[in-house]
Short mmCIF file of C-alpha atoms in Angstrom, two decimals:
data_model
loop_
_atom_site.label_atom_id
_atom_site.label_comp_id
_atom_site.label_asym_id
_atom_site.label_seq_id
_atom_site.Cartn_x
_atom_site.Cartn_y
_atom_site.Cartn_z
CA MET A 17 8.12 -43.24 6.61
CA GLY A 18 8.30 -40.61 3.91
CA SER A 19 5.00 -38.99 3.07
CA LEU A 20 3.72 -37.27 -0.04
CA VAL A 21 2.07 -34.57 2.12
CA THR A 22 4.29 -32.23 4.09
CA PRO A 23 3.49 -30.87 7.55
CA THR A 24 2.44 -27.25 7.85
CA SER A 25 5.90 -26.03 8.76
CA GLY A 26 7.78 -24.00 6.21
CA GLU A 27 10.66 -25.37 4.21
CA ASP A 28 13.13 -23.59 6.52
CA GLY A 29 11.63 -25.27 9.61
CA SER A 30 9.75 -22.16 10.79
CA THR A 31 6.04 -22.03 11.51
CA PRO A 32 3.93 -20.20 8.86
CA VAL A 33 2.46 -16.95 10.21
CA ALA A 34 -0.37 -14.71 9.21
CA GLY A 35 -0.71 -11.12 8.00
CA ASN A 36 2.59 -9.27 7.95
CA GLY A 37 4.63 -12.41 8.36
CA LYS A 38 5.66 -11.70 12.00
CA ALA A 39 4.87 -14.07 14.83
CA HIS A 40 2.76 -12.54 17.63
CA ALA A 41 3.94 -12.54 21.24
CA ALA A 42 1.50 -13.63 23.95
CA ASP A 43 0.68 -10.07 25.05
CA GLU A 44 0.03 -8.74 21.57
CA VAL A 45 -3.52 -8.10 20.40
CA PRO A 46 -4.74 -11.13 18.42
CA LEU A 47 -6.17 -10.74 14.95
CA GLN A 48 -9.84 -9.87 14.76
CA PRO A 49 -12.24 -12.19 12.98
CA THR A 50 -12.91 -9.49 10.40
CA GLU A 51 -9.24 -9.32 9.41
CA PRO A 52 -8.02 -11.56 6.59
CA VAL A 53 -6.34 -14.72 7.95
CA GLU A 54 -3.74 -16.35 5.70
CA MET A 55 -2.83 -19.36 7.88
CA ALA A 56 -5.82 -21.43 6.78
CA SER A 57 -4.91 -21.20 3.10
CA ALA A 58 -1.09 -21.08 3.39
CA ALA A 59 -0.71 -24.68 4.57
CA PRO A 60 -2.64 -26.28 1.69
CA LEU A 61 -0.84 -24.03 -0.79
CA GLU A 62 2.51 -25.05 0.65
CA SER A 63 1.46 -28.70 0.75
CA ASP A 64 0.31 -28.58 -2.88
CA LYS A 65 3.54 -26.91 -3.93
CA SER A 66 5.62 -29.57 -2.13
CA LYS A 67 3.51 -32.36 -3.57
CA ARG A 68 3.93 -30.98 -7.09
CA ARG A 69 7.68 -30.72 -6.55
CA ARG A 70 7.85 -34.35 -5.50
CA MET A 71 5.66 -35.60 -8.31
CA ALA A 72 7.87 -33.74 -10.77
CA MET A 73 10.89 -35.84 -9.73
CA LEU A 74 9.06 -39.13 -10.42
CA PRO A 75 9.94 -41.59 -11.67
CA LEU A 76 13.29 -41.49 -9.89
CA GLU A 77 16.33 -41.74 -12.14
CA VAL A 78 18.85 -44.55 -11.87
CA GLY A 79 21.68 -43.21 -9.70
CA THR A 80 19.40 -41.20 -7.40
CA ARG A 81 20.35 -41.25 -3.73
CA VAL A 82 17.53 -41.26 -1.20
CA LEU A 83 16.57 -42.62 2.23
CA CYS A 84 14.70 -45.93 2.28
CA ARG A 85 12.86 -47.72 5.07
CA TRP A 86 14.55 -51.07 5.67
CA ARG A 87 13.27 -54.21 7.41
CA ASP A 88 14.36 -52.79 10.80
CA GLY A 89 11.76 -49.99 10.38
CA LYS A 90 14.50 -47.34 10.13
CA PHE A 91 15.54 -45.20 7.17
CA HIS A 92 18.94 -45.88 5.56
CA PRO A 93 20.70 -44.19 2.63
CA VAL A 94 20.35 -46.03 -0.68
CA LYS A 95 21.29 -45.60 -4.31
CA VAL A 96 18.81 -46.51 -7.06
CA ILE A 97 20.47 -49.19 -9.20
CA GLU A 98 17.58 -50.02 -11.52
CA ARG A 99 13.85 -49.39 -11.94
CA ARG A 100 10.96 -51.24 -13.54
CA LYS A 101 7.44 -50.21 -14.50
CA MET A 102 4.67 -51.80 -12.50
CA GLN A 103 2.08 -53.58 -14.63
CA THR A 104 -0.82 -51.87 -12.86
CA GLY A 105 -0.81 -48.19 -12.03
CA GLY A 106 -0.07 -44.77 -13.44
CA PRO A 107 2.86 -43.49 -15.52
CA ASN A 108 4.97 -42.87 -12.40
CA ASP A 109 4.30 -46.24 -10.71
CA TYR A 110 7.70 -47.91 -10.61
CA GLU A 111 9.54 -50.32 -8.34
CA TYR A 112 13.15 -49.47 -7.58
CA TYR A 113 16.11 -51.78 -7.09
CA VAL A 114 18.29 -50.15 -4.43
CA HIS A 115 21.70 -50.65 -2.87
CA TYR A 116 21.98 -49.80 0.83
CA THR A 117 25.23 -47.85 0.85
CA GLU A 118 25.97 -48.77 4.48
CA PHE A 119 25.66 -52.51 3.81
CA ASN A 120 27.00 -55.29 1.61
CA ARG A 121 25.45 -55.84 -1.84
CA ARG A 122 23.80 -59.03 -0.62
CA LEU A 123 21.08 -56.83 0.94
CA ASP A 124 20.17 -55.07 -2.33
CA GLU A 125 16.45 -55.43 -3.08
CA TRP A 126 13.39 -54.18 -4.96
CA VAL A 127 11.35 -51.63 -2.99
CA LYS A 128 8.11 -49.76 -3.58
CA LEU A 129 7.78 -45.98 -3.75
CA GLU A 130 6.13 -45.73 -0.33
CA GLN A 131 9.32 -47.07 1.29
CA LEU A 132 11.30 -44.06 -0.01
CA ASP A 133 11.49 -40.68 1.72
CA LEU A 134 11.19 -38.30 -1.23
CA ASP A 135 12.15 -35.32 0.96
CA SER A 136 15.66 -36.79 1.11
CA VAL A 137 16.18 -37.17 -2.65
CA GLU A 138 19.61 -36.08 -3.86
CA ALA A 139 20.25 -35.17 -7.47
CA VAL A 140 21.88 -37.74 -9.71
CA VAL A 141 25.62 -37.11 -9.76
CA ASP A 142 27.98 -38.22 -12.48
CA GLU A 143 29.99 -40.84 -10.60
CA LYS A 144 33.22 -40.13 -12.48
CA VAL A 145 33.01 -36.46 -11.48
CA GLU A 146 31.96 -37.39 -7.94
CA ASP A 147 34.90 -39.81 -7.59
CA LYS A 148 37.31 -37.15 -8.87
CA VAL A 149 36.02 -34.53 -6.44
CA THR A 150 36.10 -36.99 -3.54
CA SER A 151 39.60 -38.07 -4.46
CA LEU A 152 40.85 -34.48 -4.40
CA LYS A 153 39.43 -34.00 -0.91
CA MET A 154 40.85 -37.21 0.58
CA THR A 155 44.20 -37.40 2.31
CA ARG A 156 46.67 -40.14 1.43
CA HIS A 157 45.79 -41.95 4.68
CA GLN A 158 42.07 -41.86 3.85
CA LYS A 159 42.72 -43.23 0.36
CA ARG A 160 44.71 -46.10 1.86
CA LYS A 161 41.88 -46.87 4.26
CA ILE A 162 39.40 -46.90 1.37
CA ASP A 163 41.67 -49.24 -0.61
CA GLU A 164 41.96 -51.59 2.39
CA THR A 165 38.17 -51.66 2.69
CA HIS A 166 37.80 -52.62 -0.96
CA VAL A 167 40.35 -55.40 -0.54
CA GLU A 168 38.23 -56.89 2.23
CA GLU A 169 35.16 -56.81 0.00
CA GLY A 170 36.81 -59.47 -2.14
CA HIS A 171 37.61 -57.52 -5.32
CA GLU A 172 41.28 -56.78 -4.72
CA GLU A 173 42.38 -58.39 -8.00
CA LEU A 174 39.92 -56.41 -10.12
CA ASP A 175 41.04 -53.11 -11.62
CA ALA A 176 38.59 -50.20 -11.67
CA ALA A 177 37.30 -50.95 -15.17
CA SER A 178 36.78 -54.65 -14.43
CA LEU A 179 35.04 -53.85 -11.17
CA ARG A 180 32.62 -51.46 -12.93
CA GLU A 181 31.93 -54.09 -15.59
CA HIS A 182 31.33 -56.75 -12.91
CA GLU A 183 28.96 -54.53 -10.95
CA GLU A 184 27.07 -53.47 -14.08
CA PHE A 185 26.56 -57.04 -15.25
CA THR A 186 25.55 -58.38 -11.82
CA LYS A 187 23.85 -55.29 -10.41
CA VAL A 188 20.33 -56.70 -10.11
CA LYS A 189 19.47 -59.96 -8.38
CA ASN A 190 17.59 -62.10 -10.87
CA ILE A 191 16.38 -64.85 -8.50
CA ALA A 192 14.87 -63.67 -5.20
CA THR A 193 14.44 -67.00 -3.38
CA ILE A 194 15.14 -70.70 -3.82
CA GLU A 195 13.70 -73.80 -2.24
CA LEU A 196 16.30 -76.42 -1.31
CA GLY A 197 15.20 -79.39 0.77
CA ARG A 198 13.17 -78.18 3.71
CA TYR A 199 14.44 -74.58 3.45
CA GLU A 200 13.29 -71.55 1.52
CA ILE A 201 16.34 -69.30 1.22
CA GLU A 202 16.60 -65.63 0.24
CA THR A 203 19.36 -65.17 -2.31
CA TRP A 204 22.15 -62.60 -2.03
CA TYR A 205 23.51 -61.96 -5.52
CA PHE A 206 22.99 -62.33 -9.27
CA SER A 207 23.65 -65.72 -10.88
CA PRO A 208 23.72 -66.17 -14.68
CA PHE A 209 21.05 -68.85 -15.07
CA PRO A 210 20.03 -69.78 -18.65
CA PRO A 211 17.78 -67.18 -20.39
CA GLU A 212 14.62 -69.29 -20.01
CA TYR A 213 14.77 -68.60 -16.26
CA ASN A 214 14.89 -64.79 -16.65
CA ASP A 215 11.26 -64.38 -15.60
CA CYS A 216 11.56 -66.51 -12.46
CA LEU A 217 11.75 -64.93 -9.02
CA LYS A 218 11.89 -68.33 -7.30
CA LEU A 219 13.57 -71.60 -8.26
CA TYR A 220 13.07 -75.09 -6.84
CA PHE A 221 16.18 -77.26 -6.44
CA CYS A 222 16.41 -81.01 -5.97
CA GLU A 223 18.65 -81.19 -2.92
CA PHE A 224 20.39 -84.36 -4.15
CA CYS A 225 21.09 -83.89 -7.88
CA LEU A 226 20.71 -80.03 -7.79
CA ASN A 227 18.50 -79.88 -10.89
CA PHE A 228 16.37 -76.72 -10.71
CA MET A 229 12.82 -76.04 -11.85
CA LYS A 230 10.40 -73.14 -12.19
CA ARG A 231 7.45 -74.65 -10.33
CA LYS A 232 6.83 -76.66 -7.18
CA GLU A 233 4.80 -79.24 -9.15
CA GLN A 234 7.81 -79.89 -11.39
CA LEU A 235 10.02 -80.50 -8.35
CA GLN A 236 7.48 -82.89 -6.83
CA ARG A 237 7.34 -84.91 -10.07
CA HIS A 238 11.13 -84.92 -10.26
CA MET A 239 11.54 -86.12 -6.67
CA ARG A 240 9.36 -89.16 -7.42
CA LYS A 241 11.80 -90.16 -10.17
CA CYS A 242 15.19 -89.04 -8.75
CA ASP A 243 16.95 -92.02 -7.20
CA LEU A 244 19.86 -90.05 -5.67
CA LYS A 245 20.00 -89.68 -1.89
CA HIS A 246 23.47 -88.10 -1.75
CA PRO A 247 25.82 -86.14 -4.04
CA PRO A 248 26.94 -88.20 -7.08
CA GLY A 249 30.49 -88.91 -5.97
CA ASP A 250 32.69 -90.92 -3.60
CA GLU A 251 32.14 -90.63 0.13
CA ILE A 252 35.64 -89.93 1.50
CA TYR A 253 34.76 -88.99 5.09
CA ARG A 254 32.12 -89.92 7.64
CA SER A 255 32.08 -88.96 11.30
CA GLY A 256 28.79 -89.23 13.15
CA THR A 257 26.12 -87.59 10.98
CA LEU A 258 28.64 -85.67 8.84
CA SER A 259 29.79 -86.95 5.45
CA MET A 260 32.04 -85.49 2.78
CA PHE A 261 31.67 -86.47 -0.87
CA GLU A 262 34.25 -85.89 -3.61
CA VAL A 263 32.55 -85.11 -6.94
CA ASP A 264 34.64 -85.09 -10.13
CA GLY A 265 33.43 -82.27 -12.40
CA LYS A 266 34.38 -84.27 -15.49
CA LYS A 267 32.37 -87.34 -14.45
CA ASN A 268 29.40 -85.31 -13.11
CA LYS A 269 29.32 -82.23 -15.35
CA ILE A 270 25.63 -81.31 -14.90
CA TYR A 271 25.85 -81.59 -11.11
CA GLY A 272 29.01 -79.43 -11.09
CA GLN A 273 27.41 -76.74 -13.25
CA ASN A 274 24.22 -76.72 -11.15
CA LEU A 275 26.31 -76.40 -8.00
CA CYS A 276 28.06 -73.38 -9.52
CA TYR A 277 24.73 -71.74 -10.42
CA LEU A 278 23.51 -72.32 -6.87
CA ALA A 279 26.70 -71.07 -5.23
CA LYS A 280 26.82 -67.88 -7.32
CA LEU A 281 23.51 -66.80 -5.70
CA PHE A 282 25.49 -66.38 -2.45
CA LEU A 283 28.94 -65.37 -3.75
CA ASP A 284 29.49 -61.93 -5.26
CA HIS A 285 33.05 -62.12 -6.46
CA LYS A 286 33.49 -65.51 -8.09
CA THR A 287 33.62 -66.18 -11.82
CA LEU A 288 31.18 -68.91 -12.82
CA TYR A 289 33.10 -71.75 -14.41
CA TYR A 290 31.11 -73.54 -17.09
CA ASP A 291 34.09 -75.84 -17.72
CA VAL A 292 33.82 -77.83 -14.51
CA ASP A 293 35.96 -80.70 -15.88
CA LEU A 294 39.05 -79.15 -14.28
CA PHE A 295 37.61 -79.11 -10.75
CA LEU A 296 36.88 -81.42 -7.86
CA PHE A 297 33.97 -80.54 -5.59
CA TYR A 298 33.94 -81.52 -1.91
CA VAL A 299 30.34 -81.49 -0.71
CA LEU A 300 29.66 -81.58 3.04
CA CYS A 301 26.39 -83.19 4.11
CA GLU A 302 24.30 -83.80 7.20
CA CYS A 303 22.97 -87.34 6.99
CA ASP A 304 19.72 -88.83 8.32
CA ASP A 305 17.33 -91.60 7.30
CA ARG A 306 16.06 -89.49 4.36
CA GLY A 307 19.50 -89.06 2.81
CA CYS A 308 22.56 -86.79 2.84
CA HIS A 309 21.62 -83.09 2.78
CA MET A 310 24.16 -80.58 1.48
CA VAL A 311 25.19 -77.89 3.98
CA GLY A 312 28.15 -76.46 2.06
CA TYR A 313 31.07 -77.27 -0.20
CA PHE A 314 34.45 -76.22 -1.47
CA SER A 315 36.06 -76.79 -4.85
CA LYS A 316 39.65 -77.09 -5.93
CA GLU A 317 41.49 -77.37 -9.22
CA LYS A 318 42.76 -80.81 -10.08
CA HIS A 319 46.12 -79.31 -10.96
CA SER A 320 47.06 -75.84 -9.67
CA GLU A 321 50.36 -74.21 -10.57
CA GLU A 322 49.78 -71.56 -7.87
CA SER A 323 49.42 -74.13 -5.03
CA TYR A 324 45.73 -73.32 -4.60
CA ASN A 325 44.06 -75.93 -2.38
CA LEU A 326 40.64 -74.25 -2.58
CA ALA A 327 38.95 -72.34 -5.40
CA CYS A 328 35.52 -71.61 -3.96
CA ILE A 329 33.88 -72.15 -0.56
CA LEU A 330 30.31 -71.76 0.59
CA THR A 331 28.20 -72.65 3.59
CA LEU A 332 24.52 -72.32 2.73
CA PRO A 333 22.76 -69.62 4.79
CA PRO A 334 20.56 -71.98 6.90
CA TYR A 335 23.71 -73.78 8.10
CA GLN A 336 25.92 -70.79 8.82
CA ARG A 337 27.28 -69.99 12.30
CA LYS A 338 27.53 -73.68 13.12
CA GLY A 339 31.24 -74.13 12.48
CA TYR A 340 30.87 -75.69 9.03
CA GLY A 341 32.87 -73.00 7.21
CA LYS A 342 35.85 -73.54 9.50
CA PHE A 343 35.45 -77.30 9.06
CA LEU A 344 35.62 -76.94 5.26
CA ILE A 345 38.78 -74.81 5.51
CA ALA A 346 40.41 -77.30 7.89
CA PHE A 347 39.42 -80.17 5.59
CA SER A 348 41.10 -78.49 2.59
CA TYR A 349 44.36 -78.31 4.54
CA GLU A 350 44.09 -81.96 5.62
CA LEU A 351 43.89 -82.88 1.93
CA SER A 352 47.00 -80.75 1.29
CA LYS A 353 48.85 -82.65 4.06
CA LYS A 354 47.85 -85.95 2.40
CA GLU A 355 49.25 -84.60 -0.88
CA GLY A 356 52.47 -83.52 0.85
CA LYS A 357 52.00 -79.92 -0.34
CA VAL A 358 51.45 -76.49 1.14
CA GLY A 359 48.23 -74.78 0.06
CA THR A 360 46.47 -71.44 -0.08
CA PRO A 361 42.98 -70.36 -1.11
CA GLU A 362 42.44 -68.86 -4.55
CA ARG A 363 42.09 -65.08 -4.55
CA PRO A 364 40.06 -62.96 -4.34
CA LEU A 365 38.36 -64.10 -1.15
CA SER A 366 34.86 -62.95 -0.27
CA ASP A 367 34.46 -60.75 2.81
CA LEU A 368 33.12 -63.69 4.84
CA GLY A 369 35.76 -66.02 3.41
CA LEU A 370 38.57 -63.69 4.39
CA LEU A 371 37.29 -63.49 7.97
CA SER A 372 37.03 -67.28 8.18
CA TYR A 373 40.55 -67.82 6.86
CA ARG A 374 42.11 -65.23 9.14
CA GLY A 375 40.40 -66.88 12.10
CA TYR A 376 41.57 -70.36 11.02
CA TRP A 377 45.19 -69.31 10.41
CA THR A 378 45.28 -67.45 13.74
CA ARG A 379 43.97 -70.38 15.80
CA VAL A 380 46.17 -73.02 14.15
CA LEU A 381 49.38 -70.99 14.38
CA LEU A 382 48.83 -69.73 17.93
CA ASP A 383 47.98 -73.25 19.18
CA ILE A 384 51.34 -74.46 17.87
CA LEU A 385 53.25 -71.47 19.27
CA LYS A 386 51.67 -72.01 22.71
CA LYS A 387 52.71 -75.66 22.85
CA HIS A 388 56.10 -75.37 21.16
CA LYS A 389 59.25 -75.05 23.26
CA GLY A 390 62.18 -73.12 21.84
CA ASN A 391 62.56 -71.40 18.48
CA ILE A 392 60.49 -72.25 15.44
CA SER A 393 60.77 -70.93 11.90
CA ILE A 394 58.06 -69.97 9.43
CA LYS A 395 59.23 -72.82 7.18
CA GLU A 396 58.70 -75.29 10.04
CA LEU A 397 55.24 -73.87 10.75
CA SER A 398 54.40 -74.24 7.06
CA ASP A 399 55.56 -77.87 7.00
CA MET A 400 53.49 -78.67 10.10
CA THR A 401 50.26 -76.98 8.97
CA ALA A 402 50.40 -77.06 5.11
CA ILE A 403 49.70 -73.29 5.27
CA LYS A 404 51.68 -71.30 2.72
CA ALA A 405 54.58 -69.30 4.19
CA GLU A 406 53.19 -65.99 2.87
CA ASP A 407 49.87 -66.58 4.70
CA ILE A 408 51.73 -67.39 7.92
CA LEU A 409 53.82 -64.24 7.60
CA THR A 410 50.87 -61.90 6.97
CA THR A 411 48.85 -63.49 9.81
CA LEU A 412 51.64 -63.13 12.37
CA GLN A 413 52.38 -59.59 11.17
CA SER A 414 48.74 -58.60 11.59
CA LEU A 415 48.92 -59.92 15.18
CA GLU A 416 52.21 -58.03 15.71
CA LEU A 417 53.92 -61.30 16.66
CA ILE A 418 56.80 -61.03 14.21
CA GLN A 419 59.75 -58.71 13.89
CA TYR A 420 62.48 -58.28 11.28
CA ARG A 421 65.95 -58.51 12.86
CA LYS A 422 69.34 -58.86 11.20
CA GLY A 423 67.90 -59.82 7.85
CA GLN A 424 65.42 -62.41 9.08
CA HIS A 425 61.92 -62.63 10.58
CA VAL A 426 61.79 -63.47 14.28
CA ILE A 427 58.60 -64.69 15.99
CA CYS A 428 57.91 -63.08 19.36
CA ALA A 429 55.52 -65.35 21.28
CA ASP A 430 54.68 -63.99 24.74
CA PRO A 431 52.19 -66.45 26.36
CA LYS A 432 49.86 -63.70 27.62
CA VAL A 433 49.76 -62.06 24.18
CA LEU A 434 49.02 -65.44 22.56
CA ASP A 435 46.14 -66.07 24.97
CA ARG A 436 44.68 -62.63 24.22
CA HIS A 437 44.81 -63.21 20.46
CA LEU A 438 43.34 -66.71 20.78
CA LYS A 439 40.44 -65.36 22.78
CA ALA A 440 39.82 -62.65 20.16
CA ALA A 441 39.93 -65.23 17.34
CA GLY A 442 36.91 -67.03 18.80
CA ARG A 443 36.20 -70.72 19.00
CA GLY A 444 37.30 -73.13 16.31
CA GLY A 445 34.90 -75.02 14.11
CA LEU A 446 34.11 -78.70 14.10
CA ASP A 447 37.23 -80.87 14.27
CA VAL A 448 38.26 -83.00 11.32
CA ASP A 449 38.88 -86.56 12.53
CA VAL A 450 41.74 -87.48 10.20
CA SER A 451 41.34 -91.18 11.05
CA LYS A 452 37.93 -91.08 9.29
CA LEU A 453 39.38 -89.61 6.07
CA ILE A 454 39.81 -92.24 3.33
CA TRP A 455 41.14 -90.46 0.25
CA THR A 456 43.61 -90.82 -2.60
CA PRO A 457 45.01 -87.64 -4.19
CA TYR A 458 43.78 -87.04 -7.74
CA LYS A 459 47.15 -87.47 -9.49
CA GLU A 460 47.43 -90.94 -7.96
CA GLN A 461 43.85 -91.76 -9.06
CA GLY A 462 44.87 -90.91 -12.62
#
């Protein structure tokens, strides 16, 4: 941990010495007691000087880069995004909202001064100048690698100005935790709740209607009156303890808006749609004798000109790594098959969403290629899977399973190579039992 008092070593790492400033060898005559000794006073003077230097830099400016002790007990580089005055304390007593530059924005948090190593403070640099200098130093290959990294962060459709505006508006998490059912969940990102919730660090959600409150007592009173035990829509799928409900945003506007507020706490890149009339929400639940408890959802536009079969997807943090995300993706494609259409997710995808989709596309396509005898075209794969041809092409190209010969793409499916890629893609999620899906496409409902 950083300390406000420095050790007695000099700033250049050397040990302070007495008298003439030269260190004495072992066989030299030591100083006599009657001679003036500077070592005793040099350390406090140096310590006071260092302490004054550090105090002079407080409070830290927004944009400062420094090392911060994280929850793993180690120091990591951060950038100060925002600061706020503590209600009790001196003029320099601030808390700092920091972004860990090695990690995703979901780990941004408020920290206290004692978590920061002030010896590591770097001066605030004008980011436009810094970006220009960095750009001049980078090779074309390095720039391409940086661009690819940004694409995977889920902002590939935002230009530089829009990205800066997005990050400025959403830079500080407004809600730290939520209570939903039996879970207390740390949030990841900013969500634009109504202004009356600006002073709340924690919100309490009804897990059935998704109304949110400031205090636990309010939630308890609400739960005694709320008669919902599942999402307010039609149950279109049930297999074992899993159920899927279709919620029409037009018929259940408040529920749809509350779901968007909740989801935005865990999704960095999505625009919050206040006009939920145009969307259908598919809410996945685990069911028991107390009711149907939401584990995740996806939404889709009722009518999409771009063939989007999914607008937004989220598995709540307590239910992640259980195969639910892959189940939601698979379910969206089963709906596309029922509609007789090919589909693709709306862009941009989040970093976790992109990984999930790449894994799903890889497993589905390689399973077919392993079982299929003879030649097969991308169009045939698209018809069989409801996956858009462009997604099939990019997936197979990334696996180096496709070549361009004589004006057309040719799939090269060596069984050993397929097995290797399938193993790398990991296990699939929970299977969708299509026989348990009872659903009518929206246009036919109308």
